[in-house]
Amino acid sequence: MPLPQPPSTRPSATLPEGAPLPAPGAAPRVVAALTGVGVRRHTTGRPILDGVDWTVRAGEHWALLGANGAGKTTVLRLVGALMFPTVGTVEVLGHRLGAVDVRELRAVIGLVSSAQQVPQDATGHTVVLTGASGTVQPLWRTYDDATRERAHTLLAELDCAELADQPFRVCSGGQRARILIARALMADPSLLLLDEPFNALDLPSREDLIDALHRLAVDRPELATVTVTHHLEELSPTVGHALLLREGRVQARGPVAEVLTGPRMTACFGRPVEVSRHAGRWAARSGRHPVG
């Protein structure tokens, strides 16, 4: 059956023959799969990713970790249908990149990044509304009463209903992150990608966002998430899987208890790392201790 699309100014597109994109909220068992994926920089031919194999299934919550330049953002862009691999295959929501109109595919993938362009003077409610049309500026004539009410509901779900009438530009970093997550959820995606959502947040804002993501995972059991982060302390207790990247190669992948260990983190980051876990939360610090 054809994919119902939110009102949008995107160019119309026709899906190729084969299985249609899933309806909003209906996630296939395999949400994303990378097989033998390599990406090379166009200008120099230098490899950014090399031989990456990775599968994300419905309801799984992944942390994507690695040093700067390890390839985390490139992996996220591939899964978000924002770029194509040089070699290998990428399948997202049952469709292979290169054999599907990525404009329609992107419409059912939620993406949150602090670099996203949204109207700074718009209210929180208006910013969330733009997620229904996939536009930077609001398209007022396309939003019916149900769409407007859904935006309010999502703000409440992210525990920021009080921000509905507050200009985005005066919101704190943590408030902005939660508004952007609500915006991404307007399309009822099966896959939510979070690109360093905790960037520059203070401790209370970080904890508020972790709590919001925890509730989101509990309340939406079919939703799959991938979070790029530099700090284990930012992981919600619902994050059950981790992918470690080092210089474009997979260092480790799988359940967090097997991946987020001192030896594996040490191998990934190239320096001694001690890892601990308490009440479902993680912490990491350098194993190097000052002398004296």
PDB file of C-alpha atoms in Angstrom:
ATOM      1  CA  MET A   1       0.000   0.000   0.000  1.00  0.00           C
ATOM      2  CA  PRO A   2       1.307   3.490  -0.746  1.00  0.00           C
ATOM      3  CA  LEU A   3       3.035   5.508   1.911  1.00  0.00           C
ATOM      4  CA  PRO A   4       0.796   8.171   3.477  1.00  0.00           C
ATOM      5  CA  GLN A   5       2.836  11.370   3.527  1.00  0.00           C
ATOM      6  CA  PRO A   6       2.467  14.405   5.743  1.00  0.00           C
ATOM      7  CA  PRO A   7       1.646  17.625   3.897  1.00  0.00           C
ATOM      8  CA  SER A   8       4.842  18.749   2.238  1.00  0.00           C
ATOM      9  CA  THR A   9       6.405  20.744  -0.542  1.00  0.00           C
ATOM     10  CA  ARG A  10       8.744  17.884  -1.429  1.00  0.00           C
ATOM     11  CA  PRO A  11       8.711  16.988  -5.130  1.00  0.00           C
ATOM     12  CA  SER A  12       6.387  14.125  -5.827  1.00  0.00           C
ATOM     13  CA  ALA A  13       8.129  10.820  -6.266  1.00  0.00           C
ATOM     14  CA  THR A  14       7.172   7.328  -7.312  1.00  0.00           C
ATOM     15  CA  LEU A  15       8.485   4.331  -5.447  1.00  0.00           C
ATOM     16  CA  PRO A  16      10.143   1.578  -7.467  1.00  0.00           C
ATOM     17  CA  GLU A  17       8.447  -1.736  -7.921  1.00  0.00           C
ATOM     18  CA  GLY A  18       8.620  -3.962  -4.886  1.00  0.00           C
ATOM     19  CA  ALA A  19       7.456  -3.694  -1.314  1.00  0.00           C
ATOM     20  CA  PRO A  20       6.151  -0.245  -0.429  1.00  0.00           C
ATOM     21  CA  LEU A  21       7.631   1.828   2.351  1.00  0.00           C
ATOM     22  CA  PRO A  22       6.045   0.891   5.671  1.00  0.00           C
ATOM     23  CA  ALA A  23       3.188   3.001   6.889  1.00  0.00           C
ATOM     24  CA  PRO A  24       4.129   5.399   9.698  1.00  0.00           C
ATOM     25  CA  GLY A  25       4.508   3.556  12.977  1.00  0.00           C
ATOM     26  CA  ALA A  26       4.909   0.114  11.339  1.00  0.00           C
ATOM     27  CA  ALA A  27       8.544  -0.937  11.686  1.00  0.00           C
ATOM     28  CA  PRO A  28       9.916  -3.991   9.891  1.00  0.00           C
ATOM     29  CA  ARG A  29      11.958  -6.416  11.960  1.00  0.00           C
ATOM     30  CA  VAL A  30      15.169  -5.175  10.344  1.00  0.00           C
ATOM     31  CA  VAL A  31      15.126  -1.392  10.367  1.00  0.00           C
ATOM     32  CA  ALA A  32      18.576  -0.784   8.884  1.00  0.00           C
ATOM     33  CA  ALA A  33      21.344  -3.004   7.567  1.00  0.00           C
ATOM     34  CA  LEU A  34      24.844  -2.135   6.340  1.00  0.00           C
ATOM     35  CA  THR A  35      26.699  -4.894   4.517  1.00  0.00           C
ATOM     36  CA  GLY A  36      30.341  -4.559   3.472  1.00  0.00           C
ATOM     37  CA  VAL A  37      29.970  -0.790   3.434  1.00  0.00           C
ATOM     38  CA  GLY A  38      32.868   1.421   2.493  1.00  0.00           C
ATOM     39  CA  VAL A  39      32.953   5.165   1.926  1.00  0.00           C
ATOM     40  CA  ARG A  40      35.859   7.071   0.391  1.00  0.00           C
ATOM     41  CA  ARG A  41      36.442  10.785   0.331  1.00  0.00           C
ATOM     42  CA  HIS A  42      35.821  12.048  -3.208  1.00  0.00           C
ATOM     43  CA  THR A  43      38.732  14.481  -3.277  1.00  0.00           C
ATOM     44  CA  THR A  44      41.490  12.218  -1.951  1.00  0.00           C
ATOM     45  CA  GLY A  45      40.120   8.683  -2.126  1.00  0.00           C
ATOM     46  CA  ARG A  46      40.939   8.281   1.559  1.00  0.00           C
ATOM     47  CA  PRO A  47      38.686   5.704   3.245  1.00  0.00           C
ATOM     48  CA  ILE A  48      36.196   7.084   5.758  1.00  0.00           C
ATOM     49  CA  LEU A  49      34.485   3.724   6.367  1.00  0.00           C
ATOM     50  CA  ASP A  50      35.855   0.299   5.508  1.00  0.00           C
ATOM     51  CA  GLY A  51      34.005  -3.033   5.589  1.00  0.00           C
ATOM     52  CA  VAL A  52      31.210  -1.991   7.945  1.00  0.00           C
ATOM     53  CA  ASP A  53      28.572  -4.640   8.730  1.00  0.00           C
ATOM     54  CA  TRP A  54      25.773  -3.620  11.091  1.00  0.00           C
ATOM     55  CA  THR A  55      22.086  -4.384  11.627  1.00  0.00           C
ATOM     56  CA  VAL A  56      19.489  -2.438  13.618  1.00  0.00           C
ATOM     57  CA  ARG A  57      16.161  -4.078  14.429  1.00  0.00           C
ATOM     58  CA  ALA A  58      12.838  -2.670  15.520  1.00  0.00           C
ATOM     59  CA  GLY A  59      12.774  -1.701  19.174  1.00  0.00           C
ATOM     60  CA  GLU A  60      16.555  -1.691  19.545  1.00  0.00           C
ATOM     61  CA  HIS A  61      18.382   1.308  20.963  1.00  0.00           C
ATOM     62  CA  TRP A  62      21.982   1.721  19.847  1.00  0.00           C
ATOM     63  CA  ALA A  63      24.834   3.913  20.986  1.00  0.00           C
ATOM     64  CA  LEU A  64      27.376   4.817  18.311  1.00  0.00           C
ATOM     65  CA  LEU A  65      30.758   5.636  19.830  1.00  0.00           C
ATOM     66  CA  GLY A  66      34.284   6.385  18.683  1.00  0.00           C
ATOM     67  CA  ALA A  67      36.906   9.098  18.643  1.00  0.00           C
ATOM     68  CA  ASN A  68      36.564  12.153  16.428  1.00  0.00           C
ATOM     69  CA  GLY A  69      37.027  11.123  12.800  1.00  0.00           C
ATOM     70  CA  ALA A  70      36.086   7.489  13.454  1.00  0.00           C
ATOM     71  CA  GLY A  71      33.186   7.646  10.969  1.00  0.00           C
ATOM     72  CA  LYS A  72      30.201   7.984  13.317  1.00  0.00           C
ATOM     73  CA  THR A  73      28.531  10.831  11.442  1.00  0.00           C
ATOM     74  CA  THR A  74      29.073   9.080   8.109  1.00  0.00           C
ATOM     75  CA  VAL A  75      27.327   5.949   9.412  1.00  0.00           C
ATOM     76  CA  LEU A  76      24.440   8.068  10.648  1.00  0.00           C
ATOM     77  CA  ARG A  77      24.154   9.847   7.289  1.00  0.00           C
ATOM     78  CA  LEU A  78      24.029   6.487   5.491  1.00  0.00           C
ATOM     79  CA  VAL A  79      21.288   5.158   7.758  1.00  0.00           C
ATOM     80  CA  GLY A  80      19.456   8.472   7.397  1.00  0.00           C
ATOM     81  CA  ALA A  81      19.483   8.115   3.570  1.00  0.00           C
ATOM     82  CA  LEU A  82      21.482  11.327   3.305  1.00  0.00           C
ATOM     83  CA  MET A  83      24.357   9.797   1.340  1.00  0.00           C
ATOM     84  CA  PHE A  84      25.307   6.649  -0.553  1.00  0.00           C
ATOM     85  CA  PRO A  85      28.128   4.179   0.113  1.00  0.00           C
ATOM     86  CA  THR A  86      31.083   3.872  -2.227  1.00  0.00           C
ATOM     87  CA  VAL A  87      30.919   0.086  -1.937  1.00  0.00           C
ATOM     88  CA  GLY A  88      28.575  -2.322  -0.194  1.00  0.00           C
ATOM     89  CA  THR A  89      24.830  -2.059   0.415  1.00  0.00           C
ATOM     90  CA  VAL A  90      22.682  -0.024   2.785  1.00  0.00           C
ATOM     91  CA  GLU A  91      19.069  -1.034   3.402  1.00  0.00           C
ATOM     92  CA  VAL A  92      16.764   1.172   5.447  1.00  0.00           C
ATOM     93  CA  LEU A  93      13.170   0.264   6.281  1.00  0.00           C
ATOM     94  CA  GLY A  94      13.283  -2.574   3.783  1.00  0.00           C
ATOM     95  CA  HIS A  95      14.659  -0.564   0.851  1.00  0.00           C
ATOM     96  CA  ARG A  96      18.143  -0.458  -0.605  1.00  0.00           C
ATOM     97  CA  LEU A  97      19.733   2.918  -1.176  1.00  0.00           C
ATOM     98  CA  GLY A  98      20.049   3.388  -4.908  1.00  0.00           C
ATOM     99  CA  ALA A  99      16.796   1.544  -5.597  1.00  0.00           C
ATOM    100  CA  VAL A 100      14.362   3.852  -3.793  1.00  0.00           C
ATOM    101  CA  ASP A 101      13.547   7.532  -3.930  1.00  0.00           C
ATOM    102  CA  VAL A 102      15.422   8.763  -0.868  1.00  0.00           C
ATOM    103  CA  ARG A 103      13.116  11.771  -0.519  1.00  0.00           C
ATOM    104  CA  GLU A 104      10.255   9.484   0.455  1.00  0.00           C
ATOM    105  CA  LEU A 105      12.520   7.350   2.615  1.00  0.00           C
ATOM    106  CA  ARG A 106      13.771  10.368   4.566  1.00  0.00           C
ATOM    107  CA  ALA A 107      10.161  11.338   5.277  1.00  0.00           C
ATOM    108  CA  VAL A 108       9.770   8.307   7.582  1.00  0.00           C
ATOM    109  CA  ILE A 109      13.134   8.641   9.344  1.00  0.00           C
ATOM    110  CA  GLY A 110      13.412  10.946  12.341  1.00  0.00           C
ATOM    111  CA  LEU A 111      16.658  12.920  12.536  1.00  0.00           C
ATOM    112  CA  VAL A 112      17.721  15.183  15.377  1.00  0.00           C
ATOM    113  CA  SER A 113      20.860  17.306  15.204  1.00  0.00           C
ATOM    114  CA  SER A 114      21.897  20.519  16.906  1.00  0.00           C
ATOM    115  CA  ALA A 115      22.919  21.744  13.440  1.00  0.00           C
ATOM    116  CA  GLN A 116      19.350  21.509  12.097  1.00  0.00           C
ATOM    117  CA  GLN A 117      17.996  24.730  10.643  1.00  0.00           C
ATOM    118  CA  VAL A 118      14.730  25.787  12.254  1.00  0.00           C
ATOM    119  CA  PRO A 119      13.119  29.235  12.588  1.00  0.00           C
ATOM    120  CA  GLN A 120      14.720  30.726  15.698  1.00  0.00           C
ATOM    121  CA  ASP A 121      11.897  33.188  16.367  1.00  0.00           C
ATOM    122  CA  ALA A 122       9.178  30.538  15.995  1.00  0.00           C
ATOM    123  CA  THR A 123       7.507  29.125  19.088  1.00  0.00           C
ATOM    124  CA  GLY A 124       8.196  25.602  20.244  1.00  0.00           C
ATOM    125  CA  HIS A 125       4.819  24.500  18.888  1.00  0.00           C
ATOM    126  CA  THR A 126       5.550  25.985  15.468  1.00  0.00           C
ATOM    127  CA  VAL A 127       8.968  24.295  15.296  1.00  0.00           C
ATOM    128  CA  VAL A 128       7.315  20.942  16.022  1.00  0.00           C
ATOM    129  CA  LEU A 129       4.680  21.643  13.358  1.00  0.00           C
ATOM    130  CA  THR A 130       7.392  21.993  10.690  1.00  0.00           C
ATOM    131  CA  GLY A 131       8.148  18.308  11.241  1.00  0.00           C
ATOM    132  CA  ALA A 132       4.788  17.484   9.645  1.00  0.00           C
ATOM    133  CA  SER A 133       5.805  19.146   6.387  1.00  0.00           C
ATOM    134  CA  GLY A 134       9.533  18.475   6.519  1.00  0.00           C
ATOM    135  CA  THR A 135      10.271  22.142   5.932  1.00  0.00           C
ATOM    136  CA  VAL A 136      12.357  24.789   7.664  1.00  0.00           C
ATOM    137  CA  GLN A 137       9.596  27.389   7.663  1.00  0.00           C
ATOM    138  CA  PRO A 138       6.009  26.526   8.620  1.00  0.00           C
ATOM    139  CA  LEU A 139       3.468  25.937   5.868  1.00  0.00           C
ATOM    140  CA  TRP A 140       0.416  27.169   7.733  1.00  0.00           C
ATOM    141  CA  ARG A 141      -2.200  26.140   5.166  1.00  0.00           C
ATOM    142  CA  THR A 142      -1.120  22.495   5.370  1.00  0.00           C
ATOM    143  CA  TYR A 143      -1.685  22.021   9.110  1.00  0.00           C
ATOM    144  CA  ASP A 144      -5.166  20.956  10.121  1.00  0.00           C
ATOM    145  CA  ASP A 145      -6.502  20.890  13.670  1.00  0.00           C
ATOM    146  CA  ALA A 146      -5.429  17.288  14.209  1.00  0.00           C
ATOM    147  CA  THR A 147      -1.861  18.094  13.150  1.00  0.00           C
ATOM    148  CA  ARG A 148      -1.703  21.084  15.473  1.00  0.00           C
ATOM    149  CA  GLU A 149      -3.045  19.007  18.349  1.00  0.00           C
ATOM    150  CA  ARG A 150      -0.491  16.269  17.642  1.00  0.00           C
ATOM    151  CA  ALA A 151       2.305  18.819  17.977  1.00  0.00           C
ATOM    152  CA  HIS A 152       0.966  19.767  21.434  1.00  0.00           C
ATOM    153  CA  THR A 153       0.714  16.073  22.385  1.00  0.00           C
ATOM    154  CA  LEU A 154       4.335  15.415  21.389  1.00  0.00           C
ATOM    155  CA  LEU A 155       5.581  18.411  23.350  1.00  0.00           C
ATOM    156  CA  ALA A 156       3.782  16.998  26.390  1.00  0.00           C
ATOM    157  CA  GLU A 157       5.259  13.549  25.721  1.00  0.00           C
ATOM    158  CA  LEU A 158       8.749  15.087  25.780  1.00  0.00           C
ATOM    159  CA  ASP A 159       7.847  16.885  29.018  1.00  0.00           C
ATOM    160  CA  CYS A 160       8.064  20.353  27.531  1.00  0.00           C
ATOM    161  CA  ALA A 161       4.418  21.368  27.007  1.00  0.00           C
ATOM    162  CA  GLU A 162       5.212  24.708  28.678  1.00  0.00           C
ATOM    163  CA  LEU A 163       7.491  25.570  25.745  1.00  0.00           C
ATOM    164  CA  ALA A 164       4.661  25.612  23.195  1.00  0.00           C
ATOM    165  CA  ASP A 165       4.443  29.421  23.163  1.00  0.00           C
ATOM    166  CA  GLN A 166       8.100  30.159  23.939  1.00  0.00           C
ATOM    167  CA  PRO A 167      10.400  31.344  21.134  1.00  0.00           C
ATOM    168  CA  PHE A 168      12.899  28.647  20.168  1.00  0.00           C
ATOM    169  CA  ARG A 169      15.818  31.075  20.352  1.00  0.00           C
ATOM    170  CA  VAL A 170      15.368  31.672  24.098  1.00  0.00           C
ATOM    171  CA  CYS A 171      15.073  27.987  24.979  1.00  0.00           C
ATOM    172  CA  SER A 172      17.968  26.269  26.710  1.00  0.00           C
ATOM    173  CA  GLY A 173      20.035  23.650  24.925  1.00  0.00           C
ATOM    174  CA  GLY A 174      18.169  20.829  26.631  1.00  0.00           C
ATOM    175  CA  GLN A 175      14.792  22.362  25.834  1.00  0.00           C
ATOM    176  CA  ARG A 176      15.792  22.778  22.196  1.00  0.00           C
ATOM    177  CA  ALA A 177      16.855  19.138  22.005  1.00  0.00           C
ATOM    178  CA  ARG A 178      13.483  17.948  23.308  1.00  0.00           C
ATOM    179  CA  ILE A 179      11.598  20.258  20.931  1.00  0.00           C
ATOM    180  CA  LEU A 180      13.629  18.880  17.999  1.00  0.00           C
ATOM    181  CA  ILE A 181      12.855  15.304  19.072  1.00  0.00           C
ATOM    182  CA  ALA A 182       9.152  16.162  19.171  1.00  0.00           C
ATOM    183  CA  ARG A 183       9.562  17.670  15.689  1.00  0.00           C
ATOM    184  CA  ALA A 184      11.182  14.461  14.398  1.00  0.00           C
ATOM    185  CA  LEU A 185       8.327  12.389  15.838  1.00  0.00           C
ATOM    186  CA  MET A 186       5.669  14.278  13.856  1.00  0.00           C
ATOM    187  CA  ALA A 187       6.139  11.823  10.975  1.00  0.00           C
ATOM    188  CA  ASP A 188       5.720   8.873  13.401  1.00  0.00           C
ATOM    189  CA  PRO A 189       9.055   7.372  12.282  1.00  0.00           C
ATOM    190  CA  SER A 190      10.154   3.791  12.758  1.00  0.00           C
ATOM    191  CA  LEU A 191      13.757   4.968  13.156  1.00  0.00           C
ATOM    192  CA  LEU A 192      15.022   7.938  15.183  1.00  0.00           C
ATOM    193  CA  LEU A 193      18.605   9.142  14.683  1.00  0.00           C
ATOM    194  CA  LEU A 194      20.153  11.377  17.341  1.00  0.00           C
ATOM    195  CA  ASP A 195      23.384  13.114  16.344  1.00  0.00           C
ATOM    196  CA  GLU A 196      25.101  14.246  19.551  1.00  0.00           C
ATOM    197  CA  PRO A 197      21.869  15.499  21.141  1.00  0.00           C
ATOM    198  CA  PHE A 198      23.667  16.180  24.446  1.00  0.00           C
ATOM    199  CA  ASN A 199      26.203  18.556  22.929  1.00  0.00           C
ATOM    200  CA  ALA A 200      26.988  21.454  25.316  1.00  0.00           C
ATOM    201  CA  LEU A 201      24.220  20.558  27.797  1.00  0.00           C
ATOM    202  CA  ASP A 202      24.696  21.176  31.502  1.00  0.00           C
ATOM    203  CA  LEU A 203      24.053  18.402  34.022  1.00  0.00           C
ATOM    204  CA  PRO A 204      20.348  19.121  34.733  1.00  0.00           C
ATOM    205  CA  SER A 205      19.574  19.505  31.006  1.00  0.00           C
ATOM    206  CA  ARG A 206      21.433  16.291  30.233  1.00  0.00           C
ATOM    207  CA  GLU A 207      19.479  14.361  32.838  1.00  0.00           C
ATOM    208  CA  ASP A 208      16.161  15.802  31.656  1.00  0.00           C
ATOM    209  CA  LEU A 209      16.938  14.659  28.107  1.00  0.00           C
ATOM    210  CA  ILE A 210      18.024  11.202  29.268  1.00  0.00           C
ATOM    211  CA  ASP A 211      14.748  10.869  31.181  1.00  0.00           C
ATOM    212  CA  ALA A 212      12.779  11.948  28.096  1.00  0.00           C
ATOM    213  CA  LEU A 213      14.546   9.416  25.873  1.00  0.00           C
ATOM    214  CA  HIS A 214      13.994   6.700  28.463  1.00  0.00           C
ATOM    215  CA  ARG A 215      10.229   7.373  28.511  1.00  0.00           C
ATOM    216  CA  LEU A 216      10.159   7.510  24.728  1.00  0.00           C
ATOM    217  CA  ALA A 217      11.740   4.060  24.472  1.00  0.00           C
ATOM    218  CA  VAL A 218       9.320   2.599  27.021  1.00  0.00           C
ATOM    219  CA  ASP A 219       6.222   4.163  25.472  1.00  0.00           C
ATOM    220  CA  ARG A 220       7.158   3.300  21.860  1.00  0.00           C
ATOM    221  CA  PRO A 221       8.366  -0.315  21.934  1.00  0.00           C
ATOM    222  CA  GLU A 222       8.711  -0.613  18.132  1.00  0.00           C
ATOM    223  CA  LEU A 223      10.801   2.543  17.715  1.00  0.00           C
ATOM    224  CA  ALA A 224      14.493   1.988  16.970  1.00  0.00           C
ATOM    225  CA  THR A 225      17.009   4.665  17.929  1.00  0.00           C
ATOM    226  CA  VAL A 226      20.664   5.333  17.166  1.00  0.00           C
ATOM    227  CA  THR A 227      22.469   7.884  19.323  1.00  0.00           C
ATOM    228  CA  VAL A 228      25.882   9.294  18.446  1.00  0.00           C
ATOM    229  CA  THR A 229      27.687  10.378  21.580  1.00  0.00           C
ATOM    230  CA  HIS A 230      31.169  10.784  23.050  1.00  0.00           C
ATOM    231  CA  HIS A 231      30.238  10.008  26.641  1.00  0.00           C
ATOM    232  CA  LEU A 232      28.875   6.833  28.215  1.00  0.00           C
ATOM    233  CA  GLU A 233      27.291   8.974  30.929  1.00  0.00           C
ATOM    234  CA  GLU A 234      24.811  10.244  28.324  1.00  0.00           C
ATOM    235  CA  LEU A 235      23.311   6.820  27.633  1.00  0.00           C
ATOM    236  CA  SER A 236      19.797   6.066  28.794  1.00  0.00           C
ATOM    237  CA  PRO A 237      19.294   2.755  30.640  1.00  0.00           C
ATOM    238  CA  THR A 238      17.170   1.652  27.672  1.00  0.00           C
ATOM    239  CA  VAL A 239      20.200   1.700  25.331  1.00  0.00           C
ATOM    240  CA  GLY A 240      20.835  -2.013  24.919  1.00  0.00           C
ATOM    241  CA  HIS A 241      23.347  -2.140  22.052  1.00  0.00           C
ATOM    242  CA  ALA A 242      26.527  -0.344  21.086  1.00  0.00           C
ATOM    243  CA  LEU A 243      28.693   0.020  17.988  1.00  0.00           C
ATOM    244  CA  LEU A 244      32.328   1.043  18.450  1.00  0.00           C
ATOM    245  CA  LEU A 245      34.176   2.566  15.496  1.00  0.00           C
ATOM    246  CA  ARG A 246      37.902   3.183  15.138  1.00  0.00           C
ATOM    247  CA  GLU A 247      39.360   4.779  12.017  1.00  0.00           C
ATOM    248  CA  GLY A 248      36.334   3.785   9.927  1.00  0.00           C
ATOM    249  CA  ARG A 249      36.269   0.145  10.992  1.00  0.00           C
ATOM    250  CA  VAL A 250      33.954  -1.660  13.384  1.00  0.00           C
ATOM    251  CA  GLN A 251      35.848  -2.301  16.597  1.00  0.00           C
ATOM    252  CA  ALA A 252      32.938  -4.050  18.335  1.00  0.00           C
ATOM    253  CA  ARG A 253      29.156  -4.285  18.104  1.00  0.00           C
ATOM    254  CA  GLY A 254      26.415  -6.008  20.060  1.00  0.00           C
ATOM    255  CA  PRO A 255      24.780  -5.918  23.508  1.00  0.00           C
ATOM    256  CA  VAL A 256      26.164  -3.174  25.746  1.00  0.00           C
ATOM    257  CA  ALA A 257      27.300  -5.622  28.420  1.00  0.00           C
ATOM    258  CA  GLU A 258      29.621  -7.236  25.858  1.00  0.00           C
ATOM    259  CA  VAL A 259      30.768  -4.081  24.069  1.00  0.00           C
ATOM    260  CA  LEU A 260      31.097  -1.387  26.721  1.00  0.00           C
ATOM    261  CA  THR A 261      33.972  -3.020  28.591  1.00  0.00           C
ATOM    262  CA  GLY A 262      37.292  -1.561  29.624  1.00  0.00           C
ATOM    263  CA  PRO A 263      39.351  -3.636  27.161  1.00  0.00           C
ATOM    264  CA  ARG A 264      37.063  -2.889  24.200  1.00  0.00           C
ATOM    265  CA  MET A 265      36.844   0.822  24.998  1.00  0.00           C
ATOM    266  CA  THR A 266      40.620   0.904  25.450  1.00  0.00           C
ATOM    267  CA  ALA A 267      41.105  -0.676  22.023  1.00  0.00           C
ATOM    268  CA  CYS A 268      38.602   1.729  20.474  1.00  0.00           C
ATOM    269  CA  PHE A 269      40.024   4.948  21.892  1.00  0.00           C
ATOM    270  CA  GLY A 270      43.691   3.991  22.001  1.00  0.00           C
ATOM    271  CA  ARG A 271      44.238   4.745  25.677  1.00  0.00           C
ATOM    272  CA  PRO A 272      43.399   2.969  28.944  1.00  0.00           C
ATOM    273  CA  VAL A 273      39.699   3.319  29.758  1.00  0.00           C
ATOM    274  CA  GLU A 274      37.926   2.075  32.860  1.00  0.00           C
ATOM    275  CA  VAL A 275      34.182   1.425  32.555  1.00  0.00           C
ATOM    276  CA  SER A 276      31.609   1.062  35.302  1.00  0.00           C
ATOM    277  CA  ARG A 277      27.838   0.642  35.458  1.00  0.00           C
ATOM    278  CA  HIS A 278      25.412   1.439  38.238  1.00  0.00           C
ATOM    279  CA  ALA A 279      21.598   1.233  38.168  1.00  0.00           C
ATOM    280  CA  GLY A 280      21.624   0.960  34.384  1.00  0.00           C
ATOM    281  CA  ARG A 281      23.826   4.039  33.875  1.00  0.00           C
ATOM    282  CA  TRP A 282      27.361   3.975  32.519  1.00  0.00           C
ATOM    283  CA  ALA A 283      30.531   5.870  33.352  1.00  0.00           C
ATOM    284  CA  ALA A 284      33.994   5.869  31.787  1.00  0.00           C
ATOM    285  CA  ARG A 285      37.282   7.467  32.748  1.00  0.00           C
ATOM    286  CA  SER A 286      40.889   7.218  31.738  1.00  0.00           C
ATOM    287  CA  GLY A 287      42.844   4.470  33.408  1.00  0.00           C
ATOM    288  CA  ARG A 288      45.858   6.780  33.577  1.00  0.00           C
ATOM    289  CA  HIS A 289      46.321   8.147  37.064  1.00  0.00           C
ATOM    290  CA  PRO A 290      48.480  11.115  38.046  1.00  0.00           C
ATOM    291  CA  VAL A 291      51.674  10.328  39.900  1.00  0.00           C
ATOM    292  CA  GLY A 292      51.990  11.638  43.489  1.00  0.00           C
TER     293      GLY A 292
END
